């Protein structure tokens, strides 16, 4: 009986969440049709869906999606693989951390988009500079949060582990990193959202394929429906990533929500 | 001689307080005592008497400036695998369940998974937490957390179990319950325990031997043997005349908090 009630409540909640979106889409559909919005600038929602359908049928969308995903995933992975180990090393050593802190704060605050011309000069306009921009945008949140999380290690936990016979390696992997994870994870979430951001920016400024390119190109040749269709895809991509991150979070941090296993 | 599990031999520790004058300050000086196998030895002393420094030396985190600590005849040169620790703040790993916390010490000693589970479950029952295997520490009360901490430290049968003011953060009623439970546990397991407390009463209740330390620099003022019957229960001990006498004796050595120093002005 209780489970039924819970399920019905969940369904009701999903409906409630969808209503504002549906209202928004209805407005988007009607306003251009009624002339409230300029049909040439902002075609109705259904036109965007038709353009999307065409791109799926012609397989065009998959080519661009593939390129975008490749750049985003590669840039993010590089940032992960470098940012977290390096952040751990720096966070662990107080002297190094204090020494580097002003420099890192400076670098971390430089907007990656501002650095884009620099990337182009150094790496050219090929893939390297695009992936480089994504990498740079993803690196800083994870890197800084890891440094912070590791530097806030709970000394009592480390003492307990060491006294019980844990090696330094065990302390690092079984105590320090799990302890730092609640601080590292928000950094990872931010990095993931930055990856899409940087990806779009990079692709708009110089690419021949990808969702960002598609948006920019569609706008330039004035195929508005296609442009909005591409924007919708990017939004869905972001939603998908967020959903994955939240699911992982519920699993990994079950202990924070006071759940039983 | 073969009964001696832990020997603290003439241990001193000093450090340079003032970098300019290069003066060294003695944290502890000439500390001597032994812990025999299966004994509960309690260190009683005021804050700042160097108890923490001594514990750090015994656990190998700190090197003594003079003297040495031997466990089972072997000199302590660094953190090893002989010790267990229970601290005032429980120090449980919040991301591990109760069961997984207890398994920690066994994992380090590379006990295979199936055996680990069995041992951990056994100790959960021993500390009376059956049914809480899959709970996370955050959902437990202070007393329960301490029980997990004790189970974790005892599960791999360490040569010496250090208990550093373990019950200080608990309310008085829970403290009494835990004291009784510790006595009960120690009867079946016969662990070798080095207990640290401020509470003279607790020391007299639990120990086989009490080491009274004083501060500035930390040193041993007296070592007192406690001889209550083996099967003692706390409610029985407190009725004994010897209990009161011992408590008074130790308080005297410890310094009477009711005494106002001559030059105090109120």
Short mmCIF file of C-alpha atoms in Angstrom, two decimals, chain A residues 156-157 159-166 174-175 178-179 255 258-261, chain B residues 56 61 80-81 83 87 91-92 94-95 100 104 108-109 135-136 139 152 156:
data_model
loop_
_atom_site.label_atom_id
_atom_site.label_comp_id
_atom_site.label_asym_id
_atom_site.label_seq_id
_atom_site.Cartn_x
_atom_site.Cartn_y
_atom_site.Cartn_z
CA UNK A 156 42.02 11.78 13.50
CA UNK A 157 41.12 9.35 10.72
CA UNK A 159 46.04 8.74 12.95
CA UNK A 160 43.62 5.88 13.51
CA UNK A 161 44.56 4.27 10.21
CA UNK A 162 48.30 4.65 10.75
CA UNK A 163 48.17 3.34 14.30
CA UNK A 164 46.19 0.33 13.13
CA UNK A 165 49.04 -0.45 10.77
CA UNK A 166 48.05 1.15 7.48
CA UNK A 174 41.65 4.26 1.64
CA UNK A 175 41.39 7.33 3.84
CA UNK A 178 37.49 8.92 0.14
CA UNK A 179 37.58 11.68 2.74
CA UNK A 255 26.48 7.24 3.27
CA UNK A 258 22.12 8.27 5.84
CA UNK A 259 20.94 5.37 3.78
CA UNK A 260 21.49 1.76 4.46
CA UNK A 261 23.29 -0.29 1.87
CA UNK B 56 52.70 9.01 20.02
CA UNK B 61 54.72 8.20 15.39
CA UNK B 80 53.82 -0.91 12.96
CA UNK B 81 51.12 -3.53 12.85
CA UNK B 83 48.66 -1.73 17.79
CA UNK B 87 40.09 7.57 20.40
CA UNK B 91 37.49 8.20 14.17
CA UNK B 92 35.15 5.95 12.22
CA UNK B 94 31.95 7.74 7.52
CA UNK B 95 31.88 6.28 4.03
CA UNK B 100 33.32 -2.34 6.68
CA UNK B 104 39.58 -2.19 8.06
CA UNK B 108 45.43 -4.22 6.15
CA UNK B 109 46.57 -7.59 7.43
CA UNK B 135 24.35 1.07 8.90
CA UNK B 136 26.59 4.04 8.38
CA UNK B 139 23.18 7.13 12.06
CA UNK B 152 37.47 -2.38 14.88
CA UNK B 156 42.75 -8.29 14.61
#
